mmCIF file of N, CA and C in Angstrom:
data_model
loop_
_atom_site.group_PDB
_atom_site.id
_atom_site.type_symbol
_atom_site.label_atom_id
_atom_site.label_comp_id
_atom_site.label_asym_id
_atom_site.label_seq_id
_atom_site.Cartn_x
_atom_site.Cartn_y
_atom_site.Cartn_z
ATOM 1 N N UNK Y 122 1.613 -45.525 28.169
ATOM 2 C CA UNK Y 122 1.767 -45.777 26.760
ATOM 3 C C UNK Y 122 2.125 -44.456 26.084
ATOM 4 N N UNK Y 123 3.132 -44.490 25.273
ATOM 5 C CA UNK Y 123 3.607 -43.293 24.586
ATOM 6 C C UNK Y 123 3.001 -43.222 23.181
ATOM 7 N N UNK Y 124 2.514 -42.033 22.830
ATOM 8 C CA UNK Y 124 1.961 -41.814 21.488
ATOM 9 C C UNK Y 124 2.788 -40.751 20.782
ATOM 10 N N UNK Y 125 2.576 -40.616 19.507
ATOM 11 C CA UNK Y 125 3.298 -39.626 18.717
ATOM 12 C C UNK Y 125 2.931 -38.212 19.137
ATOM 13 N N UNK Y 126 3.898 -37.340 19.058
ATOM 14 C CA UNK Y 126 3.674 -35.940 19.356
ATOM 15 C C UNK Y 126 3.779 -35.143 18.064
ATOM 16 N N UNK Y 127 2.855 -34.227 17.880
ATOM 17 C CA UNK Y 127 2.884 -33.361 16.706
ATOM 18 C C UNK Y 127 3.576 -32.075 17.092
ATOM 19 N N UNK Y 128 4.518 -31.665 16.281
ATOM 20 C CA UNK Y 128 5.278 -30.459 16.584
ATOM 21 C C UNK Y 128 5.110 -29.439 15.471
ATOM 22 N N UNK Y 129 4.828 -28.225 15.862
ATOM 23 C CA UNK Y 129 4.753 -27.110 14.927
ATOM 24 C C UNK Y 129 5.717 -26.056 15.421
ATOM 25 N N UNK Y 130 6.537 -25.534 14.520
ATOM 26 C CA UNK Y 130 7.477 -24.507 14.960
ATOM 27 C C UNK Y 130 7.264 -23.223 14.170
ATOM 28 N N UNK Y 131 7.602 -22.140 14.804
ATOM 29 C CA UNK Y 131 7.463 -20.825 14.191
ATOM 30 C C UNK Y 131 8.590 -19.962 14.711
ATOM 31 N N UNK Y 132 9.249 -19.277 13.811
ATOM 32 C CA UNK Y 132 10.327 -18.390 14.230
ATOM 33 C C UNK Y 132 10.315 -17.149 13.361
ATOM 34 N N UNK Y 133 10.415 -16.000 13.984
ATOM 35 C CA UNK Y 133 10.459 -14.757 13.213
ATOM 36 C C UNK Y 133 11.790 -14.040 13.414
ATOM 37 N N UNK Y 134 12.783 -14.774 13.837
ATOM 38 C CA UNK Y 134 14.086 -14.180 14.104
ATOM 39 C C UNK Y 134 14.696 -13.640 12.818
ATOM 40 N N UNK Y 135 15.012 -12.362 12.839
ATOM 41 C CA UNK Y 135 15.694 -11.737 11.713
ATOM 42 C C UNK Y 135 14.837 -11.475 10.495
ATOM 43 N N UNK Y 136 13.565 -11.831 10.543
ATOM 44 C CA UNK Y 136 12.699 -11.620 9.393
ATOM 45 C C UNK Y 136 11.875 -10.347 9.569
ATOM 46 N N UNK Y 137 11.725 -9.638 8.476
ATOM 47 C CA UNK Y 137 10.951 -8.400 8.461
ATOM 48 C C UNK Y 137 9.458 -8.729 8.481
ATOM 49 N N UNK Y 138 8.692 -7.947 9.226
ATOM 50 C CA UNK Y 138 7.244 -8.126 9.236
ATOM 51 C C UNK Y 138 6.670 -7.518 7.965
ATOM 52 N N UNK Y 139 5.854 -8.308 7.286
ATOM 53 C CA UNK Y 139 5.218 -7.845 6.060
ATOM 54 C C UNK Y 139 3.712 -7.876 6.264
ATOM 55 N N UNK Y 140 3.079 -6.730 6.011
ATOM 56 C CA UNK Y 140 1.632 -6.628 6.101
ATOM 57 C C UNK Y 140 1.037 -6.715 4.708
ATOM 58 N N UNK Y 141 0.046 -7.584 4.566
ATOM 59 C CA UNK Y 141 -0.628 -7.744 3.273
ATOM 60 C C UNK Y 141 -1.675 -6.651 3.132
ATOM 61 N N UNK Y 142 -1.517 -5.851 2.089
ATOM 62 C CA UNK Y 142 -2.477 -4.788 1.795
ATOM 63 C C UNK Y 142 -3.281 -5.086 0.534
ATOM 64 N N UNK Y 143 -2.707 -5.937 -0.334
ATOM 65 C CA UNK Y 143 -3.368 -6.261 -1.598
ATOM 66 C C UNK Y 143 -2.760 -7.527 -2.190
ATOM 67 N N UNK Y 144 -3.317 -7.982 -3.287
ATOM 68 C CA UNK Y 144 -2.847 -9.215 -3.924
ATOM 69 C C UNK Y 144 -1.435 -9.088 -4.494
ATOM 70 N N UNK Y 145 -1.033 -7.878 -4.857
ATOM 71 C CA UNK Y 145 0.325 -7.671 -5.373
ATOM 72 C C UNK Y 145 1.366 -7.979 -4.295
ATOM 73 N N UNK Y 146 1.078 -7.584 -3.060
ATOM 74 C CA UNK Y 146 1.986 -7.885 -1.953
ATOM 75 C C UNK Y 146 2.089 -9.393 -1.743
ATOM 76 N N UNK Y 147 0.950 -10.070 -1.778
ATOM 77 C CA UNK Y 147 0.941 -11.527 -1.627
ATOM 78 C C UNK Y 147 1.785 -12.168 -2.729
ATOM 79 N N UNK Y 148 1.604 -11.717 -3.953
ATOM 80 C CA UNK Y 148 2.355 -12.268 -5.084
ATOM 81 C C UNK Y 148 3.856 -12.075 -4.905
ATOM 82 N N UNK Y 149 4.269 -10.876 -4.537
ATOM 83 C CA UNK Y 149 5.696 -10.590 -4.368
ATOM 84 C C UNK Y 149 6.323 -11.484 -3.298
ATOM 85 N N UNK Y 150 5.641 -11.630 -2.172
ATOM 86 C CA UNK Y 150 6.161 -12.467 -1.092
ATOM 87 C C UNK Y 150 6.162 -13.932 -1.519
ATOM 88 N N UNK Y 151 5.080 -14.387 -2.139
ATOM 89 C CA UNK Y 151 4.987 -15.785 -2.579
ATOM 90 C C UNK Y 151 6.089 -16.118 -3.575
ATOM 91 N N UNK Y 152 6.295 -15.245 -4.538
ATOM 92 C CA UNK Y 152 7.306 -15.490 -5.563
ATOM 93 C C UNK Y 152 8.707 -15.606 -4.962
ATOM 94 N N UNK Y 153 8.951 -14.855 -3.906
ATOM 95 C CA UNK Y 153 10.251 -14.927 -3.235
ATOM 96 C C UNK Y 153 10.457 -16.280 -2.552
ATOM 97 N N UNK Y 154 9.367 -17.001 -2.315
ATOM 98 C CA UNK Y 154 9.436 -18.311 -1.665
ATOM 99 C C UNK Y 154 9.304 -19.462 -2.649
ATOM 100 N N UNK Y 155 9.326 -19.167 -3.920
ATOM 101 C CA UNK Y 155 9.179 -20.197 -4.953
ATOM 102 C C UNK Y 155 10.522 -20.448 -5.605
ATOM 103 N N UNK Y 156 10.814 -21.697 -5.883
ATOM 104 C CA UNK Y 156 12.033 -22.056 -6.606
ATOM 105 C C UNK Y 156 11.816 -21.692 -8.078
ATOM 106 N N UNK Y 157 12.563 -20.711 -8.560
ATOM 107 C CA UNK Y 157 12.382 -20.207 -9.933
ATOM 108 C C UNK Y 157 12.692 -21.272 -10.990
ATOM 109 N N UNK Y 158 13.468 -22.292 -10.621
ATOM 110 C CA UNK Y 158 13.782 -23.366 -11.563
ATOM 111 C C UNK Y 158 12.652 -24.379 -11.685
ATOM 112 N N UNK Y 159 11.737 -24.388 -10.711
ATOM 113 C CA UNK Y 159 10.649 -25.370 -10.709
ATOM 114 C C UNK Y 159 9.311 -24.769 -11.105
ATOM 115 N N UNK Y 160 9.136 -23.477 -10.948
ATOM 116 C CA UNK Y 160 7.819 -22.846 -11.119
ATOM 117 C C UNK Y 160 7.181 -23.127 -12.478
ATOM 118 N N UNK Y 161 7.991 -23.337 -13.511
ATOM 119 C CA UNK Y 161 7.442 -23.618 -14.843
ATOM 120 C C UNK Y 161 7.385 -25.107 -15.168
ATOM 121 N N UNK Y 162 7.783 -25.963 -14.210
ATOM 122 C CA UNK Y 162 7.873 -27.394 -14.513
ATOM 123 C C UNK Y 162 7.082 -28.292 -13.584
ATOM 124 N N UNK Y 163 6.813 -27.836 -12.371
ATOM 125 C CA UNK Y 163 6.144 -28.681 -11.396
ATOM 126 C C UNK Y 163 5.164 -27.848 -10.581
ATOM 127 N N UNK Y 164 3.943 -28.359 -10.462
ATOM 128 C CA UNK Y 164 2.942 -27.631 -9.684
ATOM 129 C C UNK Y 164 3.198 -27.818 -8.187
ATOM 130 N N UNK Y 165 3.070 -26.713 -7.450
ATOM 131 C CA UNK Y 165 3.238 -26.722 -6.007
ATOM 132 C C UNK Y 165 2.108 -25.923 -5.375
ATOM 133 N N UNK Y 166 1.780 -26.282 -4.144
ATOM 134 C CA UNK Y 166 0.765 -25.554 -3.383
ATOM 135 C C UNK Y 166 1.398 -25.110 -2.075
ATOM 136 N N UNK Y 167 1.181 -23.847 -1.726
ATOM 137 C CA UNK Y 167 1.705 -23.286 -0.489
ATOM 138 C C UNK Y 167 0.566 -22.583 0.243
ATOM 139 N N UNK Y 168 0.768 -22.393 1.529
ATOM 140 C CA UNK Y 168 -0.242 -21.749 2.350
ATOM 141 C C UNK Y 168 0.399 -20.594 3.101
ATOM 142 N N UNK Y 169 -0.157 -19.397 2.928
ATOM 143 C CA UNK Y 169 0.322 -18.223 3.652
ATOM 144 C C UNK Y 169 -0.566 -18.026 4.874
ATOM 145 N N UNK Y 170 0.071 -17.907 6.040
ATOM 146 C CA UNK Y 170 -0.646 -17.687 7.293
ATOM 147 C C UNK Y 170 -0.490 -16.237 7.716
ATOM 148 N N UNK Y 171 -1.587 -15.624 8.168
ATOM 149 C CA UNK Y 171 -1.563 -14.225 8.581
ATOM 150 C C UNK Y 171 -2.250 -14.057 9.925
ATOM 151 N N UNK Y 172 -1.850 -13.016 10.652
ATOM 152 C CA UNK Y 172 -2.528 -12.712 11.920
ATOM 153 C C UNK Y 172 -3.695 -11.761 11.654
ATOM 154 N N UNK Y 173 -4.338 -11.286 12.714
ATOM 155 C CA UNK Y 173 -5.507 -10.405 12.562
ATOM 156 C C UNK Y 173 -5.211 -9.088 11.873
ATOM 157 N N UNK Y 174 -3.967 -8.621 11.976
ATOM 158 C CA UNK Y 174 -3.567 -7.362 11.349
ATOM 159 C C UNK Y 174 -3.039 -7.583 9.931
ATOM 160 N N UNK Y 175 -3.247 -8.784 9.394
ATOM 161 C CA UNK Y 175 -2.772 -9.171 8.058
ATOM 162 C C UNK Y 175 -1.253 -9.139 7.933
ATOM 163 N N UNK Y 176 -0.563 -9.339 9.054
ATOM 164 C CA UNK Y 176 0.887 -9.504 9.026
ATOM 165 C C UNK Y 176 1.160 -10.978 8.746
ATOM 166 N N UNK Y 177 2.052 -11.234 7.805
ATOM 167 C CA UNK Y 177 2.363 -12.615 7.420
ATOM 168 C C UNK Y 177 3.137 -13.300 8.543
ATOM 169 N N UNK Y 178 2.583 -14.421 9.002
ATOM 170 C CA UNK Y 178 3.247 -15.230 10.013
ATOM 171 C C UNK Y 178 4.256 -16.177 9.363
ATOM 172 N N UNK Y 179 3.932 -16.611 8.162
ATOM 173 C CA UNK Y 179 4.825 -17.521 7.460
ATOM 174 C C UNK Y 179 4.149 -18.153 6.266
ATOM 175 N N UNK Y 180 4.940 -18.940 5.530
ATOM 176 C CA UNK Y 180 4.442 -19.673 4.371
ATOM 177 C C UNK Y 180 4.792 -21.143 4.564
ATOM 178 N N UNK Y 181 3.806 -21.999 4.387
ATOM 179 C CA UNK Y 181 3.973 -23.434 4.554
ATOM 180 C C UNK Y 181 3.931 -24.111 3.186
ATOM 181 N N UNK Y 182 4.922 -24.964 2.906
ATOM 182 C CA UNK Y 182 4.930 -25.747 1.671
ATOM 183 C C UNK Y 182 3.982 -26.925 1.858
ATOM 184 N N UNK Y 183 2.845 -26.864 1.203
ATOM 185 C CA UNK Y 183 1.781 -27.839 1.417
ATOM 186 C C UNK Y 183 1.979 -29.115 0.605
ATOM 187 N N UNK Y 184 2.205 -28.977 -0.712
ATOM 188 C CA UNK Y 184 2.393 -30.181 -1.523
ATOM 189 C C UNK Y 184 3.048 -29.864 -2.855
ATOM 190 N N UNK Y 185 3.634 -30.912 -3.438
ATOM 191 C CA UNK Y 185 4.221 -30.835 -4.778
ATOM 192 C C UNK Y 185 3.566 -31.908 -5.622
ATOM 193 N N UNK Y 186 3.343 -31.579 -6.882
ATOM 194 C CA UNK Y 186 2.705 -32.533 -7.773
ATOM 195 C C UNK Y 186 3.508 -32.730 -9.029
ATOM 196 N N UNK Y 187 2.784 -32.905 -10.113
ATOM 197 C CA UNK Y 187 3.415 -33.091 -11.414
ATOM 198 C C UNK Y 187 3.288 -31.832 -12.248
ATOM 199 N N UNK Y 188 3.251 -32.014 -13.546
ATOM 200 C CA UNK Y 188 3.172 -30.862 -14.442
ATOM 201 C C UNK Y 188 1.756 -30.317 -14.570
ATOM 202 N N UNK Y 189 0.752 -31.118 -14.178
ATOM 203 C CA UNK Y 189 -0.621 -30.684 -14.414
ATOM 204 C C UNK Y 189 -1.520 -30.693 -13.183
ATOM 205 N N UNK Y 190 -1.038 -31.220 -12.062
ATOM 206 C CA UNK Y 190 -1.911 -31.257 -10.891
ATOM 207 C C UNK Y 190 -1.109 -31.420 -9.610
ATOM 208 N N UNK Y 191 -1.829 -31.189 -8.514
ATOM 209 C CA UNK Y 191 -1.210 -31.266 -7.194
ATOM 210 C C UNK Y 191 -2.304 -31.587 -6.192
ATOM 211 N N UNK Y 192 -1.997 -32.362 -5.174
ATOM 212 C CA UNK Y 192 -2.964 -32.734 -4.161
ATOM 213 C C UNK Y 192 -3.184 -31.580 -3.179
ATOM 214 N N UNK Y 193 -4.445 -31.318 -2.870
ATOM 215 C CA UNK Y 193 -4.797 -30.291 -1.890
ATOM 216 C C UNK Y 193 -5.763 -30.924 -0.898
ATOM 217 N N UNK Y 194 -5.324 -31.052 0.360
ATOM 218 C CA UNK Y 194 -6.127 -31.682 1.395
ATOM 219 C C UNK Y 194 -6.598 -30.610 2.373
ATOM 220 N N UNK Y 195 -7.899 -30.382 2.424
ATOM 221 C CA UNK Y 195 -8.460 -29.337 3.286
ATOM 222 C C UNK Y 195 -8.145 -29.566 4.758
ATOM 223 N N UNK Y 196 -8.138 -30.812 5.192
ATOM 224 C CA UNK Y 196 -7.852 -31.096 6.602
ATOM 225 C C UNK Y 196 -6.439 -30.652 6.964
ATOM 226 N N UNK Y 197 -5.504 -30.872 6.067
ATOM 227 C CA UNK Y 197 -4.124 -30.452 6.336
ATOM 228 C C UNK Y 197 -4.037 -28.931 6.346
ATOM 229 N N UNK Y 198 -4.689 -28.276 5.397
ATOM 230 C CA UNK Y 198 -4.681 -26.807 5.350
ATOM 231 C C UNK Y 198 -5.207 -26.235 6.660
ATOM 232 N N UNK Y 199 -6.355 -26.730 7.101
ATOM 233 C CA UNK Y 199 -6.968 -26.209 8.323
ATOM 234 C C UNK Y 199 -6.140 -26.527 9.558
ATOM 235 N N UNK Y 200 -5.545 -27.714 9.594
ATOM 236 C CA UNK Y 200 -4.726 -28.054 10.764
ATOM 237 C C UNK Y 200 -3.486 -27.173 10.842
ATOM 238 N N UNK Y 201 -2.863 -26.871 9.721
ATOM 239 C CA UNK Y 201 -1.694 -25.989 9.706
ATOM 240 C C UNK Y 201 -2.098 -24.585 10.150
ATOM 241 N N UNK Y 202 -3.220 -24.095 9.626
ATOM 242 C CA UNK Y 202 -3.693 -22.751 9.999
ATOM 243 C C UNK Y 202 -3.988 -22.663 11.501
ATOM 244 N N UNK Y 203 -4.621 -23.685 12.050
ATOM 245 C CA UNK Y 203 -4.952 -23.670 13.475
ATOM 246 C C UNK Y 203 -3.707 -23.810 14.344
ATOM 247 N N UNK Y 204 -2.823 -24.700 13.972
ATOM 248 C CA UNK Y 204 -1.588 -24.889 14.748
ATOM 249 C C UNK Y 204 -0.696 -23.663 14.679
ATOM 250 N N UNK Y 205 -0.775 -22.923 13.579
ATOM 251 C CA UNK Y 205 0.022 -21.709 13.420
ATOM 252 C C UNK Y 205 -0.656 -20.479 13.986
ATOM 253 N N UNK Y 206 -1.824 -20.652 14.610
ATOM 254 C CA UNK Y 206 -2.595 -19.558 15.210
ATOM 255 C C UNK Y 206 -2.905 -18.455 14.201
ATOM 256 N N UNK Y 207 -3.188 -18.848 12.975
ATOM 257 C CA UNK Y 207 -3.522 -17.877 11.934
ATOM 258 C C UNK Y 207 -4.960 -17.397 12.112
ATOM 259 N N UNK Y 208 -5.169 -16.144 11.756
ATOM 260 C CA UNK Y 208 -6.524 -15.595 11.720
ATOM 261 C C UNK Y 208 -7.071 -15.630 10.304
ATOM 262 N N UNK Y 209 -6.147 -15.606 9.347
ATOM 263 C CA UNK Y 209 -6.545 -15.701 7.944
ATOM 264 C C UNK Y 209 -5.460 -16.419 7.159
ATOM 265 N N UNK Y 210 -5.839 -16.881 5.980
ATOM 266 C CA UNK Y 210 -4.917 -17.625 5.123
ATOM 267 C C UNK Y 210 -5.082 -17.199 3.669
ATOM 268 N N UNK Y 211 -4.043 -17.473 2.897
ATOM 269 C CA UNK Y 211 -4.098 -17.309 1.443
ATOM 270 C C UNK Y 211 -3.564 -18.604 0.854
ATOM 271 N N UNK Y 212 -4.338 -19.220 -0.013
ATOM 272 C CA UNK Y 212 -3.891 -20.411 -0.723
ATOM 273 C C UNK Y 212 -3.122 -19.960 -1.957
ATOM 274 N N UNK Y 213 -1.979 -20.595 -2.209
ATOM 275 C CA UNK Y 213 -1.120 -20.223 -3.333
ATOM 276 C C UNK Y 213 -0.776 -21.471 -4.133
ATOM 277 N N UNK Y 214 -0.868 -21.383 -5.439
ATOM 278 C CA UNK Y 214 -0.337 -22.460 -6.260
ATOM 279 C C UNK Y 214 0.056 -21.924 -7.626
ATOM 280 N N UNK Y 215 0.959 -22.637 -8.258
ATOM 281 C CA UNK Y 215 1.428 -22.209 -9.572
ATOM 282 C C UNK Y 215 0.812 -23.072 -10.668
ATOM 283 N N UNK Y 216 0.790 -22.527 -11.870
ATOM 284 C CA UNK Y 216 0.410 -23.263 -13.070
ATOM 285 C C UNK Y 216 1.640 -23.336 -13.967
ATOM 286 N N UNK Y 217 2.301 -24.493 -14.026
ATOM 287 C CA UNK Y 217 3.503 -24.621 -14.865
ATOM 288 C C UNK Y 217 3.261 -24.262 -16.331
ATOM 289 N N UNK Y 218 2.019 -24.391 -16.794
ATOM 290 C CA UNK Y 218 1.697 -24.066 -18.188
ATOM 291 C C UNK Y 218 1.843 -22.576 -18.476
ATOM 292 N N UNK Y 219 1.828 -21.756 -17.421
ATOM 293 C CA UNK Y 219 1.887 -20.311 -17.599
ATOM 294 C C UNK Y 219 0.520 -19.680 -17.762
ATOM 295 N N UNK Y 220 -0.521 -20.496 -17.873
ATOM 296 C CA UNK Y 220 -1.883 -19.972 -18.006
ATOM 297 C C UNK Y 220 -2.429 -19.648 -16.624
ATOM 298 N N UNK Y 221 -2.981 -18.467 -16.493
ATOM 299 C CA UNK Y 221 -3.454 -18.009 -15.191
ATOM 300 C C UNK Y 221 -4.926 -18.287 -14.925
ATOM 301 N N UNK Y 222 -5.652 -18.694 -15.921
ATOM 302 C CA UNK Y 222 -7.079 -18.957 -15.763
ATOM 303 C C UNK Y 222 -7.298 -20.130 -14.810
ATOM 304 N N UNK Y 223 -8.152 -19.969 -13.773
ATOM 305 C CA UNK Y 223 -8.384 -21.071 -12.832
ATOM 306 C C UNK Y 223 -9.143 -22.225 -13.488
ATOM 307 N N UNK Y 224 -8.754 -23.432 -13.123
ATOM 308 C CA UNK Y 224 -9.450 -24.619 -13.611
ATOM 309 C C UNK Y 224 -10.730 -24.794 -12.800
ATOM 310 N N UNK Y 225 -11.585 -25.698 -13.242
ATOM 311 C CA UNK Y 225 -12.799 -26.001 -12.503
ATOM 312 C C UNK Y 225 -12.439 -26.544 -11.119
ATOM 313 N N UNK Y 226 -11.395 -27.392 -11.052
ATOM 314 C CA UNK Y 226 -10.953 -27.920 -9.759
ATOM 315 C C UNK Y 226 -10.452 -26.812 -8.838
ATOM 316 N N UNK Y 227 -9.761 -25.811 -9.394
ATOM 317 C CA UNK Y 227 -9.301 -24.665 -8.595
ATOM 318 C C UNK Y 227 -10.495 -23.956 -7.962
ATOM 319 N N UNK Y 228 -11.546 -23.775 -8.732
ATOM 320 C CA UNK Y 228 -12.742 -23.096 -8.235
ATOM 321 C C UNK Y 228 -13.451 -23.922 -7.164
ATOM 322 N N UNK Y 229 -13.518 -25.230 -7.375
ATOM 323 C CA UNK Y 229 -14.193 -26.115 -6.417
ATOM 324 C C UNK Y 229 -13.457 -26.125 -5.078
ATOM 325 N N UNK Y 230 -12.132 -26.292 -5.115
ATOM 326 C CA UNK Y 230 -11.363 -26.354 -3.864
ATOM 327 C C UNK Y 230 -11.440 -25.024 -3.121
ATOM 328 N N UNK Y 231 -11.466 -23.916 -3.851
ATOM 329 C CA UNK Y 231 -11.567 -22.598 -3.212
ATOM 330 C C UNK Y 231 -12.903 -22.445 -2.501
ATOM 331 N N UNK Y 232 -13.963 -22.867 -3.155
ATOM 332 C CA UNK Y 232 -15.299 -22.779 -2.558
ATOM 333 C C UNK Y 232 -15.388 -23.652 -1.302
ATOM 334 N N UNK Y 233 -14.865 -24.875 -1.378
ATOM 335 C CA UNK Y 233 -14.883 -25.770 -0.226
ATOM 336 C C UNK Y 233 -14.039 -25.212 0.924
ATOM 337 N N UNK Y 234 -12.874 -24.677 0.596
ATOM 338 C CA UNK Y 234 -11.987 -24.137 1.623
ATOM 339 C C UNK Y 234 -12.613 -22.931 2.309
ATOM 340 N N UNK Y 235 -13.239 -22.063 1.542
ATOM 341 C CA UNK Y 235 -13.888 -20.879 2.127
ATOM 342 C C UNK Y 235 -14.981 -21.294 3.110
ATOM 343 N N UNK Y 236 -15.762 -22.284 2.729
ATOM 344 C CA UNK Y 236 -16.830 -22.763 3.600
ATOM 345 C C UNK Y 236 -16.252 -23.399 4.867
ATOM 346 N N UNK Y 237 -15.222 -24.225 4.710
ATOM 347 C CA UNK Y 237 -14.591 -24.880 5.864
ATOM 348 C C UNK Y 237 -13.985 -23.850 6.812
ATOM 349 N N UNK Y 238 -13.353 -22.829 6.265
ATOM 350 C CA UNK Y 238 -12.760 -21.770 7.088
ATOM 351 C C UNK Y 238 -13.816 -21.050 7.911
ATOM 352 N N UNK Y 239 -14.973 -20.856 7.325
ATOM 353 C CA UNK Y 239 -16.029 -20.112 8.020
ATOM 354 C C UNK Y 239 -16.471 -20.817 9.300
ATOM 355 N N UNK Y 240 -16.369 -22.136 9.359
ATOM 356 C CA UNK Y 240 -16.743 -22.875 10.560
ATOM 357 C C UNK Y 240 -15.745 -22.680 11.696
ATOM 358 N N UNK Y 241 -14.536 -22.226 11.355
ATOM 359 C CA UNK Y 241 -13.467 -22.101 12.351
ATOM 360 C C UNK Y 241 -13.078 -20.657 12.630
ATOM 361 N N UNK Y 242 -13.903 -19.717 12.218
ATOM 362 C CA UNK Y 242 -13.599 -18.290 12.364
ATOM 363 C C UNK Y 242 -12.247 -17.948 11.743
ATOM 364 N N UNK Y 243 -11.983 -18.568 10.635
ATOM 365 C CA UNK Y 243 -10.758 -18.362 9.870
ATOM 366 C C UNK Y 243 -11.175 -17.742 8.543
ATOM 367 N N UNK Y 244 -10.420 -16.764 8.070
ATOM 368 C CA UNK Y 244 -10.784 -16.067 6.844
ATOM 369 C C UNK Y 244 -9.875 -16.521 5.707
ATOM 370 N N UNK Y 245 -10.486 -16.948 4.614
ATOM 371 C CA UNK Y 245 -9.724 -17.205 3.393
ATOM 372 C C UNK Y 245 -9.664 -15.872 2.659
ATOM 373 N N UNK Y 246 -8.527 -15.183 2.784
ATOM 374 C CA UNK Y 246 -8.383 -13.854 2.171
ATOM 375 C C UNK Y 246 -8.333 -13.919 0.655
ATOM 376 N N UNK Y 247 -7.642 -14.940 0.138
ATOM 377 C CA UNK Y 247 -7.462 -15.018 -1.309
ATOM 378 C C UNK Y 247 -6.923 -16.386 -1.685
ATOM 379 N N UNK Y 248 -6.969 -16.662 -2.955
ATOM 380 C CA UNK Y 248 -6.336 -17.833 -3.561
ATOM 381 C C UNK Y 248 -5.642 -17.284 -4.798
ATOM 382 N N UNK Y 249 -4.326 -17.403 -4.832
ATOM 383 C CA UNK Y 249 -3.552 -16.893 -5.967
ATOM 384 C C UNK Y 249 -3.001 -18.030 -6.804
ATOM 385 N N UNK Y 250 -3.143 -17.896 -8.095
ATOM 386 C CA UNK Y 250 -2.462 -18.756 -9.059
ATOM 387 C C UNK Y 250 -1.311 -17.915 -9.570
ATOM 388 N N UNK Y 251 -0.102 -18.471 -9.511
ATOM 389 C CA UNK Y 251 1.041 -17.658 -9.909
ATOM 390 C C UNK Y 251 1.856 -18.314 -11.017
ATOM 391 N N UNK Y 252 2.526 -17.461 -11.759
ATOM 392 C CA UNK Y 252 3.568 -17.868 -12.693
ATOM 393 C C UNK Y 252 4.777 -17.014 -12.335
ATOM 394 N N UNK Y 253 5.867 -17.193 -13.038
ATOM 395 C CA UNK Y 253 7.053 -16.413 -12.672
ATOM 396 C C UNK Y 253 6.911 -14.936 -12.991
ATOM 397 N N UNK Y 254 5.911 -14.577 -13.817
ATOM 398 C CA UNK Y 254 5.751 -13.180 -14.219
ATOM 399 C C UNK Y 254 4.464 -12.506 -13.759
ATOM 400 N N UNK Y 255 3.480 -13.303 -13.363
ATOM 401 C CA UNK Y 255 2.190 -12.691 -13.068
ATOM 402 C C UNK Y 255 1.380 -13.580 -12.127
ATOM 403 N N UNK Y 256 0.139 -13.169 -11.850
ATOM 404 C CA UNK Y 256 -0.719 -13.930 -10.950
ATOM 405 C C UNK Y 256 -2.184 -13.678 -11.271
ATOM 406 N N UNK Y 257 -3.021 -14.572 -10.735
ATOM 407 C CA UNK Y 257 -4.471 -14.439 -10.827
ATOM 408 C C UNK Y 257 -4.993 -14.490 -9.394
ATOM 409 N N UNK Y 258 -5.752 -13.507 -8.995
ATOM 410 C CA UNK Y 258 -6.324 -13.435 -7.659
ATOM 411 C C UNK Y 258 -7.812 -13.754 -7.715
ATOM 412 N N UNK Y 259 -8.238 -14.758 -6.966
ATOM 413 C CA UNK Y 259 -9.658 -15.079 -6.896
ATOM 414 C C UNK Y 259 -10.427 -13.910 -6.273
ATOM 415 N N UNK Y 260 -9.845 -13.280 -5.274
ATOM 416 C CA UNK Y 260 -10.496 -12.148 -4.608
ATOM 417 C C UNK Y 260 -10.657 -10.966 -5.565
ATOM 418 N N UNK Y 261 -9.577 -10.608 -6.267
ATOM 419 C CA UNK Y 261 -9.647 -9.485 -7.198
ATOM 420 C C UNK Y 261 -10.641 -9.710 -8.318
ATOM 421 N N UNK Y 262 -10.878 -10.988 -8.651
ATOM 422 C CA UNK Y 262 -11.789 -11.319 -9.744
ATOM 423 C C UNK Y 262 -13.179 -11.706 -9.238
ATOM 424 N N UNK Y 263 -13.438 -11.409 -7.958
ATOM 425 C CA UNK Y 263 -14.771 -11.605 -7.355
ATOM 426 C C UNK Y 263 -15.320 -13.016 -7.474
ATOM 427 N N UNK Y 264 -14.431 -14.026 -7.364
ATOM 428 C CA UNK Y 264 -14.928 -15.395 -7.358
ATOM 429 C C UNK Y 264 -14.513 -16.121 -6.081
ATOM 430 N N UNK Y 265 -14.258 -15.345 -5.043
ATOM 431 C CA UNK Y 265 -13.877 -15.951 -3.761
ATOM 432 C C UNK Y 265 -15.101 -16.144 -2.904
#
């Protein structure tokens, strides 16, 4: 009996290795992967995967929502991180409103994700809320 096969691909051909040293680096890389025409109109969630040396393995487009919300499924986040052999992750999402202050839901999902990561020896390095001009880092603001 044949069952479905799950495929994960990774390629670093021609791409420069980027090491994350701070939240500014994460923001710069994330912004380069965001559609500038959508960032102010539609909420999106992305996941940055990193190895043990904090070198970025890649960015995964997790979900797209509407103008005020987006679905975030912890099981999908963890499965992508494990399949990508990540040692740490950064959750990224934009606020189309331009306001950088985290919502209560942003705080809840971050807390749940950090706890879930701890069971898998995976580190949640940060959660960034971004706009086209700036960002909010949960780590920098000591709420991670």
